[in-house]
């Protein structure tokens, strides 16, 4: 059953989006890090977030992400409200590649 936007906690969405685009996460999240690097203005399409497990599990839609992003002081939407970035196109942290443990 789909949740109505009125039933969704926008603070939860804001917190999750801020986490995805935080220095802490972007140090180890090569997927988002690379996508941000590919866009000179630092924007990510909101559709990318709709494929994230936490977003899927919560049942959030694009409109929910837009409303959650509007509440953030750390993030900003483009004029069309189709993309999001770190406020002021904040520089990315250095990507720390985590070495996966080899299975024996």
PDB file of N, CA and C in Angstrom:
ATOM      1  N   UNK A   1       0.838  -1.192   0.000  1.00  0.00           N
ATOM      2  CA  UNK A   1       0.000   0.000   0.000  1.00  0.00           C
ATOM      3  C   UNK A   1       0.878   1.249   0.000  1.00  0.00           C
ATOM      4  N   UNK A   2       0.614   2.152  -0.931  1.00  0.00           N
ATOM      5  CA  UNK A   2       1.423   3.370  -1.028  1.00  0.00           C
ATOM      6  C   UNK A   2       1.098   4.325   0.106  1.00  0.00           C
ATOM      7  N   UNK A   3       2.150   4.950   0.606  1.00  0.00           N
ATOM      8  CA  UNK A   3       1.961   5.962   1.636  1.00  0.00           C
ATOM      9  C   UNK A   3       1.676   7.292   0.959  1.00  0.00           C
ATOM     10  N   UNK A   4       0.799   8.069   1.571  1.00  0.00           N
ATOM     11  CA  UNK A   4       0.556   9.424   1.076  1.00  0.00           C
ATOM     12  C   UNK A   4       1.668  10.308   1.611  1.00  0.00           C
ATOM     13  N   UNK A   5       2.003  11.346   0.857  1.00  0.00           N
ATOM     14  CA  UNK A   5       3.067  12.253   1.283  1.00  0.00           C
ATOM     15  C   UNK A   5       2.792  12.784   2.681  1.00  0.00           C
ATOM     16  N   UNK A   6       1.508  13.003   3.020  1.00  0.00           N
ATOM     17  CA  UNK A   6       1.164  13.524   4.343  1.00  0.00           C
ATOM     18  C   UNK A   6       1.508  12.542   5.461  1.00  0.00           C
ATOM     19  N   UNK A   7       1.602  11.249   5.141  1.00  0.00           N
ATOM     20  CA  UNK A   7       1.914  10.223   6.139  1.00  0.00           C
ATOM     21  C   UNK A   7       3.420   9.994   6.275  1.00  0.00           C
ATOM     22  N   UNK A   8       4.188  10.627   5.415  1.00  0.00           N
ATOM     23  CA  UNK A   8       5.629  10.397   5.385  1.00  0.00           C
ATOM     24  C   UNK A   8       6.336  11.451   6.225  1.00  0.00           C
ATOM     25  N   UNK A   9       7.331  11.013   6.987  1.00  0.00           N
ATOM     26  CA  UNK A   9       8.103  11.938   7.809  1.00  0.00           C
ATOM     27  C   UNK A   9       9.197  12.559   6.948  1.00  0.00           C
ATOM     28  N   UNK A  10       9.008  13.823   6.606  1.00  0.00           N
ATOM     29  CA  UNK A  10       9.966  14.511   5.733  1.00  0.00           C
ATOM     30  C   UNK A  10      11.321  14.680   6.395  1.00  0.00           C
ATOM     31  N   UNK A  11      11.342  14.729   7.718  1.00  0.00           N
ATOM     32  CA  UNK A  11      12.630  14.822   8.424  1.00  0.00           C
ATOM     33  C   UNK A  11      13.458  13.566   8.185  1.00  0.00           C
ATOM     34  N   UNK A  12      12.802  12.405   8.139  1.00  0.00           N
ATOM     35  CA  UNK A  12      13.517  11.157   7.859  1.00  0.00           C
ATOM     36  C   UNK A  12      14.148  11.208   6.468  1.00  0.00           C
ATOM     37  N   UNK A  13      13.412  11.748   5.515  1.00  0.00           N
ATOM     38  CA  UNK A  13      13.912  11.857   4.141  1.00  0.00           C
ATOM     39  C   UNK A  13      15.086  12.827   4.105  1.00  0.00           C
ATOM     40  N   UNK A  14      14.919  13.973   4.753  1.00  0.00           N
ATOM     41  CA  UNK A  14      15.988  14.984   4.800  1.00  0.00           C
ATOM     42  C   UNK A  14      17.258  14.376   5.380  1.00  0.00           C
ATOM     43  N   UNK A  15      17.129  13.668   6.485  1.00  0.00           N
ATOM     44  CA  UNK A  15      18.283  13.054   7.156  1.00  0.00           C
ATOM     45  C   UNK A  15      18.953  12.029   6.244  1.00  0.00           C
ATOM     46  N   UNK A  16      18.151  11.223   5.549  1.00  0.00           N
ATOM     47  CA  UNK A  16      18.716  10.193   4.670  1.00  0.00           C
ATOM     48  C   UNK A  16      19.439  10.822   3.487  1.00  0.00           C
ATOM     49  N   UNK A  17      18.840  11.833   2.865  1.00  0.00           N
ATOM     50  CA  UNK A  17      19.485  12.506   1.729  1.00  0.00           C
ATOM     51  C   UNK A  17      20.768  13.200   2.179  1.00  0.00           C
ATOM     52  N   UNK A  18      20.723  13.845   3.331  1.00  0.00           N
ATOM     53  CA  UNK A  18      21.924  14.507   3.851  1.00  0.00           C
ATOM     54  C   UNK A  18      23.022  13.483   4.117  1.00  0.00           C
ATOM     55  N   UNK A  19      22.634  12.296   4.592  1.00  0.00           N
ATOM     56  CA  UNK A  19      23.635  11.250   4.819  1.00  0.00           C
ATOM     57  C   UNK A  19      24.264  10.806   3.495  1.00  0.00           C
ATOM     58  N   UNK A  20      23.423  10.529   2.486  1.00  0.00           N
ATOM     59  CA  UNK A  20      23.954  10.072   1.199  1.00  0.00           C
ATOM     60  C   UNK A  20      24.985  11.055   0.641  1.00  0.00           C
ATOM     61  N   UNK A  21      24.768  12.352   0.858  1.00  0.00           N
ATOM     62  CA  UNK A  21      25.636  13.377   0.274  1.00  0.00           C
ATOM     63  C   UNK A  21      26.611  13.968   1.292  1.00  0.00           C
ATOM     64  N   UNK A  22      26.745  13.316   2.447  1.00  0.00           N
ATOM     65  CA  UNK A  22      27.662  13.794   3.481  1.00  0.00           C
ATOM     66  C   UNK A  22      29.110  13.427   3.161  1.00  0.00           C
ATOM     67  N   UNK A  23      30.051  14.192   3.729  1.00  0.00           N
ATOM     68  CA  UNK A  23      31.474  13.855   3.579  1.00  0.00           C
ATOM     69  C   UNK A  23      31.724  12.431   4.054  1.00  0.00           C
ATOM     70  N   UNK A  24      31.126  12.085   5.188  1.00  0.00           N
ATOM     71  CA  UNK A  24      31.330  10.754   5.787  1.00  0.00           C
ATOM     72  C   UNK A  24      30.983   9.651   4.789  1.00  0.00           C
ATOM     73  N   UNK A  25      29.819   9.765   4.137  1.00  0.00           N
ATOM     74  CA  UNK A  25      29.400   8.732   3.196  1.00  0.00           C
ATOM     75  C   UNK A  25      30.183   8.803   1.885  1.00  0.00           C
ATOM     76  N   UNK A  26      30.416  10.016   1.388  1.00  0.00           N
ATOM     77  CA  UNK A  26      31.068  10.151   0.085  1.00  0.00           C
ATOM     78  C   UNK A  26      32.542   9.767   0.108  1.00  0.00           C
ATOM     79  N   UNK A  27      33.131   9.625   1.287  1.00  0.00           N
ATOM     80  CA  UNK A  27      34.509   9.132   1.374  1.00  0.00           C
ATOM     81  C   UNK A  27      34.576   7.674   0.949  1.00  0.00           C
ATOM     82  N   UNK A  28      33.454   6.947   1.123  1.00  0.00           N
ATOM     83  CA  UNK A  28      33.470   5.515   0.835  1.00  0.00           C
ATOM     84  C   UNK A  28      32.441   5.067  -0.216  1.00  0.00           C
ATOM     85  N   UNK A  29      31.571   5.977  -0.619  1.00  0.00           N
ATOM     86  CA  UNK A  29      30.522   5.633  -1.588  1.00  0.00           C
ATOM     87  C   UNK A  29      30.963   6.040  -2.992  1.00  0.00           C
ATOM     88  N   UNK A  30      31.619   5.109  -3.686  1.00  0.00           N
ATOM     89  CA  UNK A  30      32.167   5.441  -5.007  1.00  0.00           C
ATOM     90  C   UNK A  30      31.067   5.712  -6.028  1.00  0.00           C
ATOM     91  N   UNK A  31      29.903   5.081  -5.875  1.00  0.00           N
ATOM     92  CA  UNK A  31      28.807   5.296  -6.822  1.00  0.00           C
ATOM     93  C   UNK A  31      28.390   6.758  -6.851  1.00  0.00           C
ATOM     94  N   UNK A  32      27.993   7.302  -5.706  1.00  0.00           N
ATOM     95  CA  UNK A  32      27.557   8.697  -5.657  1.00  0.00           C
ATOM     96  C   UNK A  32      28.732   9.645  -5.917  1.00  0.00           C
ATOM     97  N   UNK A  33      29.894   9.304  -5.405  1.00  0.00           N
ATOM     98  CA  UNK A  33      31.082  10.145  -5.584  1.00  0.00           C
ATOM     99  C   UNK A  33      31.359  10.350  -7.082  1.00  0.00           C
ATOM    100  N   UNK A  34      31.365   9.262  -7.832  1.00  0.00           N
ATOM    101  CA  UNK A  34      31.645   9.336  -9.267  1.00  0.00           C
ATOM    102  C   UNK A  34      30.568  10.108 -10.016  1.00  0.00           C
ATOM    103  N   UNK A  35      29.304   9.903  -9.651  1.00  0.00           N
ATOM    104  CA  UNK A  35      28.203  10.608 -10.328  1.00  0.00           C
ATOM    105  C   UNK A  35      28.311  12.113 -10.091  1.00  0.00           C
ATOM    106  N   UNK A  36      28.679  12.516  -8.889  1.00  0.00           N
ATOM    107  CA  UNK A  36      28.838  13.940  -8.592  1.00  0.00           C
ATOM    108  C   UNK A  36      30.008  14.504  -9.397  1.00  0.00           C
ATOM    109  N   UNK A  37      31.117  13.766  -9.457  1.00  0.00           N
ATOM    110  CA  UNK A  37      32.285  14.213 -10.217  1.00  0.00           C
ATOM    111  C   UNK A  37      31.969  14.409 -11.702  1.00  0.00           C
ATOM    112  N   UNK A  38      31.056  13.608 -12.222  1.00  0.00           N
ATOM    113  CA  UNK A  38      30.697  13.669 -13.642  1.00  0.00           C
ATOM    114  C   UNK A  38      29.910  14.927 -13.992  1.00  0.00           C
ATOM    115  N   UNK A  39      29.349  15.606 -13.005  1.00  0.00           N
ATOM    116  CA  UNK A  39      28.545  16.801 -13.251  1.00  0.00           C
ATOM    117  C   UNK A  39      29.292  18.009 -12.699  1.00  0.00           C
ATOM    118  N   UNK A  40      29.688  18.919 -13.566  1.00  0.00           N
ATOM    119  CA  UNK A  40      30.482  20.084 -13.161  1.00  0.00           C
ATOM    120  C   UNK A  40      29.793  20.911 -12.077  1.00  0.00           C
ATOM    121  N   UNK A  41      28.463  20.905 -12.077  1.00  0.00           N
ATOM    122  CA  UNK A  41      27.720  21.665 -11.076  1.00  0.00           C
ATOM    123  C   UNK A  41      27.434  20.847  -9.823  1.00  0.00           C
ATOM    124  N   UNK A  42      27.857  19.578  -9.819  1.00  0.00           N
ATOM    125  CA  UNK A  42      27.714  18.740  -8.634  1.00  0.00           C
ATOM    126  C   UNK A  42      26.338  18.159  -8.398  1.00  0.00           C
ATOM    127  N   UNK A  43      25.480  18.213  -9.391  1.00  0.00           N
ATOM    128  CA  UNK A  43      24.112  17.713  -9.211  1.00  0.00           C
ATOM    129  C   UNK A  43      23.997  16.215  -9.473  1.00  0.00           C
ATOM    130  N   UNK A  44      23.080  15.591  -8.727  1.00  0.00           N
ATOM    131  CA  UNK A  44      22.696  14.196  -8.941  1.00  0.00           C
ATOM    132  C   UNK A  44      21.215  14.174  -9.272  1.00  0.00           C
ATOM    133  N   UNK A  45      20.836  13.365 -10.239  1.00  0.00           N
ATOM    134  CA  UNK A  45      19.426  13.210 -10.576  1.00  0.00           C
ATOM    135  C   UNK A  45      18.716  12.536  -9.397  1.00  0.00           C
ATOM    136  N   UNK A  46      17.570  13.039  -9.019  1.00  0.00           N
ATOM    137  CA  UNK A  46      16.822  12.450  -7.899  1.00  0.00           C
ATOM    138  C   UNK A  46      16.440  10.996  -8.160  1.00  0.00           C
ATOM    139  N   UNK A  47      16.317  10.623  -9.439  1.00  0.00           N
ATOM    140  CA  UNK A  47      15.968   9.239  -9.767  1.00  0.00           C
ATOM    141  C   UNK A  47      17.005   8.246  -9.237  1.00  0.00           C
ATOM    142  N   UNK A  48      18.270   8.674  -9.115  1.00  0.00           N
ATOM    143  CA  UNK A  48      19.312   7.781  -8.584  1.00  0.00           C
ATOM    144  C   UNK A  48      18.976   7.311  -7.168  1.00  0.00           C
ATOM    145  N   UNK A  49      18.362   8.193  -6.392  1.00  0.00           N
ATOM    146  CA  UNK A  49      18.046   7.858  -5.003  1.00  0.00           C
ATOM    147  C   UNK A  49      16.880   6.885  -4.908  1.00  0.00           C
ATOM    148  N   UNK A  50      16.035   6.864  -5.929  1.00  0.00           N
ATOM    149  CA  UNK A  50      14.888   5.961  -5.921  1.00  0.00           C
ATOM    150  C   UNK A  50      15.319   4.502  -6.027  1.00  0.00           C
ATOM    151  N   UNK A  51      16.573   4.253  -6.391  1.00  0.00           N
ATOM    152  CA  UNK A  51      17.110   2.888  -6.476  1.00  0.00           C
ATOM    153  C   UNK A  51      17.825   2.461  -5.199  1.00  0.00           C
ATOM    154  N   UNK A  52      17.925   3.347  -4.229  1.00  0.00           N
ATOM    155  CA  UNK A  52      18.602   3.021  -2.968  1.00  0.00           C
ATOM    156  C   UNK A  52      17.690   2.168  -2.095  1.00  0.00           C
ATOM    157  N   UNK A  53      18.268   1.140  -1.480  1.00  0.00           N
ATOM    158  CA  UNK A  53      17.474   0.201  -0.687  1.00  0.00           C
ATOM    159  C   UNK A  53      16.640   0.877   0.402  1.00  0.00           C
ATOM    160  N   UNK A  54      17.227   1.837   1.117  1.00  0.00           N
ATOM    161  CA  UNK A  54      16.479   2.493   2.197  1.00  0.00           C
ATOM    162  C   UNK A  54      15.300   3.296   1.665  1.00  0.00           C
ATOM    163  N   UNK A  55      15.472   3.904   0.506  1.00  0.00           N
ATOM    164  CA  UNK A  55      14.396   4.682  -0.117  1.00  0.00           C
ATOM    165  C   UNK A  55      13.291   3.737  -0.596  1.00  0.00           C
ATOM    166  N   UNK A  56      13.686   2.634  -1.207  1.00  0.00           N
ATOM    167  CA  UNK A  56      12.712   1.640  -1.675  1.00  0.00           C
ATOM    168  C   UNK A  56      11.939   1.070  -0.489  1.00  0.00           C
ATOM    169  N   UNK A  57      12.667   0.680   0.534  1.00  0.00           N
ATOM    170  CA  UNK A  57      12.044   0.072   1.718  1.00  0.00           C
ATOM    171  C   UNK A  57      11.051   1.029   2.385  1.00  0.00           C
ATOM    172  N   UNK A  58      11.400   2.314   2.415  1.00  0.00           N
ATOM    173  CA  UNK A  58      10.531   3.313   3.043  1.00  0.00           C
ATOM    174  C   UNK A  58       9.328   3.663   2.156  1.00  0.00           C
ATOM    175  N   UNK A  59       9.416   3.300   0.866  1.00  0.00           N
ATOM    176  CA  UNK A  59       8.313   3.579  -0.046  1.00  0.00           C
ATOM    177  C   UNK A  59       8.241   5.027  -0.501  1.00  0.00           C
ATOM    178  N   UNK A  60       9.364   5.732  -0.431  1.00  0.00           N
ATOM    179  CA  UNK A  60       9.394   7.144  -0.821  1.00  0.00           C
ATOM    180  C   UNK A  60       9.376   7.293  -2.337  1.00  0.00           C
ATOM    181  N   UNK A  61       8.662   8.294  -2.782  1.00  0.00           N
ATOM    182  CA  UNK A  61       8.575   8.633  -4.202  1.00  0.00           C
ATOM    183  C   UNK A  61       9.395   9.896  -4.460  1.00  0.00           C
ATOM    184  N   UNK A  62       9.557  10.238  -5.734  1.00  0.00           N
ATOM    185  CA  UNK A  62      10.350  11.408  -6.120  1.00  0.00           C
ATOM    186  C   UNK A  62       9.819  12.680  -5.443  1.00  0.00           C
ATOM    187  N   UNK A  63       8.498  12.820  -5.398  1.00  0.00           N
ATOM    188  CA  UNK A  63       7.887  14.004  -4.779  1.00  0.00           C
ATOM    189  C   UNK A  63       8.272  14.090  -3.293  1.00  0.00           C
ATOM    190  N   UNK A  64       8.341  12.940  -2.639  1.00  0.00           N
ATOM    191  CA  UNK A  64       8.727  12.904  -1.220  1.00  0.00           C
ATOM    192  C   UNK A  64      10.170  13.374  -1.055  1.00  0.00           C
ATOM    193  N   UNK A  65      11.044  12.918  -1.965  1.00  0.00           N
ATOM    194  CA  UNK A  65      12.447  13.322  -1.900  1.00  0.00           C
ATOM    195  C   UNK A  65      12.587  14.832  -2.088  1.00  0.00           C
ATOM    196  N   UNK A  66      11.807  15.386  -2.999  1.00  0.00           N
ATOM    197  CA  UNK A  66      11.839  16.837  -3.238  1.00  0.00           C
ATOM    198  C   UNK A  66      11.439  17.584  -1.970  1.00  0.00           C
ATOM    199  N   UNK A  67      10.354  17.151  -1.350  1.00  0.00           N
ATOM    200  CA  UNK A  67       9.871  17.836  -0.135  1.00  0.00           C
ATOM    201  C   UNK A  67      10.872  17.692   1.012  1.00  0.00           C
ATOM    202  N   UNK A  68      11.476  16.521   1.133  1.00  0.00           N
ATOM    203  CA  UNK A  68      12.488  16.311   2.180  1.00  0.00           C
ATOM    204  C   UNK A  68      13.715  17.177   1.940  1.00  0.00           C
ATOM    205  N   UNK A  69      14.133  17.282   0.683  1.00  0.00           N
ATOM    206  CA  UNK A  69      15.311  18.079   0.329  1.00  0.00           C
ATOM    207  C   UNK A  69      15.078  19.562   0.609  1.00  0.00           C
ATOM    208  N   UNK A  70      13.854  20.022   0.429  1.00  0.00           N
ATOM    209  CA  UNK A  70      13.522  21.435   0.672  1.00  0.00           C
ATOM    210  C   UNK A  70      13.764  21.814   2.131  1.00  0.00           C
ATOM    211  N   UNK A  71      13.670  20.842   3.031  1.00  0.00           N
ATOM    212  CA  UNK A  71      13.846  21.110   4.460  1.00  0.00           C
ATOM    213  C   UNK A  71      15.320  21.210   4.878  1.00  0.00           C
ATOM    214  N   UNK A  72      16.214  20.820   3.988  1.00  0.00           N
ATOM    215  CA  UNK A  72      17.635  20.740   4.326  1.00  0.00           C
ATOM    216  C   UNK A  72      18.359  22.075   4.172  1.00  0.00           C
ATOM    217  N   UNK A  73      19.246  22.337   5.124  1.00  0.00           N
ATOM    218  CA  UNK A  73      20.143  23.494   5.027  1.00  0.00           C
ATOM    219  C   UNK A  73      21.466  23.102   4.362  1.00  0.00           C
ATOM    220  N   UNK A  74      21.676  21.787   4.139  1.00  0.00           N
ATOM    221  CA  UNK A  74      22.941  21.284   3.602  1.00  0.00           C
ATOM    222  C   UNK A  74      22.855  20.925   2.118  1.00  0.00           C
ATOM    223  N   UNK A  75      21.631  20.829   1.611  1.00  0.00           N
ATOM    224  CA  UNK A  75      21.410  20.402   0.230  1.00  0.00           C
ATOM    225  C   UNK A  75      20.582  21.433  -0.513  1.00  0.00           C
ATOM    226  N   UNK A  76      20.657  21.380  -1.851  1.00  0.00           N
ATOM    227  CA  UNK A  76      19.823  22.267  -2.651  1.00  0.00           C
ATOM    228  C   UNK A  76      19.381  21.563  -3.922  1.00  0.00           C
ATOM    229  N   UNK A  77      18.188  21.936  -4.377  1.00  0.00           N
ATOM    230  CA  UNK A  77      17.621  21.399  -5.603  1.00  0.00           C
ATOM    231  C   UNK A  77      17.899  22.357  -6.758  1.00  0.00           C
ATOM    232  N   UNK A  78      17.924  21.819  -7.979  1.00  0.00           N
ATOM    233  CA  UNK A  78      18.018  22.709  -9.145  1.00  0.00           C
ATOM    234  C   UNK A  78      16.655  23.372  -9.357  1.00  0.00           C
ATOM    235  N   UNK A  79      16.595  24.349 -10.263  1.00  0.00           N
ATOM    236  CA  UNK A  79      15.345  25.100 -10.477  1.00  0.00           C
ATOM    237  C   UNK A  79      14.185  24.193 -10.861  1.00  0.00           C
ATOM    238  N   UNK A  80      14.479  23.170 -11.650  1.00  0.00           N
ATOM    239  CA  UNK A  80      13.432  22.254 -12.128  1.00  0.00           C
ATOM    240  C   UNK A  80      13.018  21.232 -11.058  1.00  0.00           C
ATOM    241  N   UNK A  81      13.751  21.189  -9.962  1.00  0.00           N
ATOM    242  CA  UNK A  81      13.509  20.238  -8.868  1.00  0.00           C
ATOM    243  C   UNK A  81      13.601  18.779  -9.339  1.00  0.00           C
ATOM    244  N   UNK A  82      14.590  18.545 -10.222  1.00  0.00           N
ATOM    245  CA  UNK A  82      14.823  17.186 -10.715  1.00  0.00           C
ATOM    246  C   UNK A  82      16.162  16.646 -10.220  1.00  0.00           C
ATOM    247  N   UNK A  83      17.010  17.552  -9.711  1.00  0.00           N
ATOM    248  CA  UNK A  83      18.350  17.172  -9.275  1.00  0.00           C
ATOM    249  C   UNK A  83      18.675  17.820  -7.939  1.00  0.00           C
ATOM    250  N   UNK A  84      19.634  17.219  -7.233  1.00  0.00           N
ATOM    251  CA  UNK A  84      20.016  17.684  -5.909  1.00  0.00           C
ATOM    252  C   UNK A  84      21.541  17.722  -5.813  1.00  0.00           C
ATOM    253  N   UNK A  85      22.050  18.615  -4.982  1.00  0.00           N
ATOM    254  CA  UNK A  85      23.496  18.654  -4.751  1.00  0.00           C
ATOM    255  C   UNK A  85      23.768  19.183  -3.353  1.00  0.00           C
ATOM    256  N   UNK A  86      25.048  19.059  -2.973  1.00  0.00           N
ATOM    257  CA  UNK A  86      25.523  19.630  -1.722  1.00  0.00           C
ATOM    258  C   UNK A  86      25.470  21.149  -1.874  1.00  0.00           C
ATOM    259  N   UNK A  87      25.003  21.837  -0.847  1.00  0.00           N
ATOM    260  CA  UNK A  87      24.799  23.288  -0.919  1.00  0.00           C
ATOM    261  C   UNK A  87      26.060  24.003  -1.411  1.00  0.00           C
ATOM    262  N   UNK A  88      25.875  24.883  -2.402  1.00  0.00           N
ATOM    263  CA  UNK A  88      26.983  25.648  -2.956  1.00  0.00           C
ATOM    264  C   UNK A  88      27.980  24.801  -3.719  1.00  0.00           C
ATOM    265  N   UNK A  89      27.544  23.586  -4.115  1.00  0.00           N
ATOM    266  CA  UNK A  89      28.429  22.643  -4.802  1.00  0.00           C
ATOM    267  C   UNK A  89      29.697  22.407  -3.980  1.00  0.00           C
ATOM    268  N   UNK A  90      29.481  22.150  -2.696  1.00  0.00           N
ATOM    269  CA  UNK A  90      30.581  21.883  -1.757  1.00  0.00           C
ATOM    270  C   UNK A  90      31.537  20.845  -2.341  1.00  0.00           C
ATOM    271  N   UNK A  91      32.842  21.098  -2.244  1.00  0.00           N
ATOM    272  CA  UNK A  91      33.822  20.142  -2.791  1.00  0.00           C
ATOM    273  C   UNK A  91      33.679  18.750  -2.170  1.00  0.00           C
ATOM    274  N   UNK A  92      33.959  17.762  -2.973  1.00  0.00           N
ATOM    275  CA  UNK A  92      33.871  16.375  -2.515  1.00  0.00           C
ATOM    276  C   UNK A  92      35.064  16.011  -1.634  1.00  0.00           C
ATOM    277  N   UNK A  93      34.840  15.145  -0.655  1.00  0.00           N
ATOM    278  CA  UNK A  93      35.977  14.620   0.100  1.00  0.00           C
ATOM    279  C   UNK A  93      36.728  13.620  -0.774  1.00  0.00           C
ATOM    280  N   UNK A  94      37.944  13.323  -0.400  1.00  0.00           N
ATOM    281  CA  UNK A  94      38.705  12.324  -1.153  1.00  0.00           C
ATOM    282  C   UNK A  94      38.078  10.958  -0.937  1.00  0.00           C
ATOM    283  N   UNK A  95      37.965  10.215  -2.015  1.00  0.00           N
ATOM    284  CA  UNK A  95      37.388   8.870  -1.953  1.00  0.00           C
ATOM    285  C   UNK A  95      38.415   7.915  -1.365  1.00  0.00           C
ATOM    286  N   UNK A  96      38.007   7.230  -0.308  1.00  0.00           N
ATOM    287  CA  UNK A  96      38.871   6.235   0.319  1.00  0.00           C
ATOM    288  C   UNK A  96      38.375   4.869  -0.125  1.00  0.00           C
ATOM    289  N   UNK A  97      39.118   4.241  -0.992  1.00  0.00           N
ATOM    290  CA  UNK A  97      38.693   2.944  -1.510  1.00  0.00           C
ATOM    291  C   UNK A  97      38.890   1.893  -0.427  1.00  0.00           C
ATOM    292  N   UNK A  98      37.805   1.220  -0.118  1.00  0.00           N
ATOM    293  CA  UNK A  98      37.864   0.162   0.877  1.00  0.00           C
ATOM    294  C   UNK A  98      38.211  -1.145   0.183  1.00  0.00           C
ATOM    295  N   UNK A  99      39.197  -1.814   0.705  1.00  0.00           N
ATOM    296  CA  UNK A  99      39.568  -3.103   0.116  1.00  0.00           C
ATOM    297  C   UNK A  99      38.662  -4.175   0.706  1.00  0.00           C
ATOM    298  N   UNK A 100      38.045  -4.919  -0.191  1.00  0.00           N
ATOM    299  CA  UNK A 100      37.159  -5.988   0.258  1.00  0.00           C
ATOM    300  C   UNK A 100      38.015  -7.183   0.672  1.00  0.00           C
ATOM    301  N   UNK A 101      37.557  -7.816   1.741  1.00  0.00           N
ATOM    302  CA  UNK A 101      38.270  -8.999   2.213  1.00  0.00           C
ATOM    303  C   UNK A 101      38.016 -10.141   1.246  1.00  0.00           C
ATOM    304  N   UNK A 102      39.110 -10.814   0.907  1.00  0.00           N
ATOM    305  CA  UNK A 102      38.986 -11.956  -0.001  1.00  0.00           C
ATOM    306  C   UNK A 102      38.483 -13.148   0.778  1.00  0.00           C
ATOM    307  N   UNK A 103      37.542 -13.838   0.130  1.00  0.00           N
ATOM    308  CA  UNK A 103      37.009 -15.057   0.764  1.00  0.00           C
ATOM    309  C   UNK A 103      38.016 -16.179   0.564  1.00  0.00           C
ATOM    310  N   UNK A 104      38.189 -16.961   1.602  1.00  0.00           N
ATOM    311  CA  UNK A 104      39.135 -18.067   1.524  1.00  0.00           C
ATOM    312  C   UNK A 104      38.460 -19.311   1.034  1.00  0.00           C
TER     313      UNK A 104
END
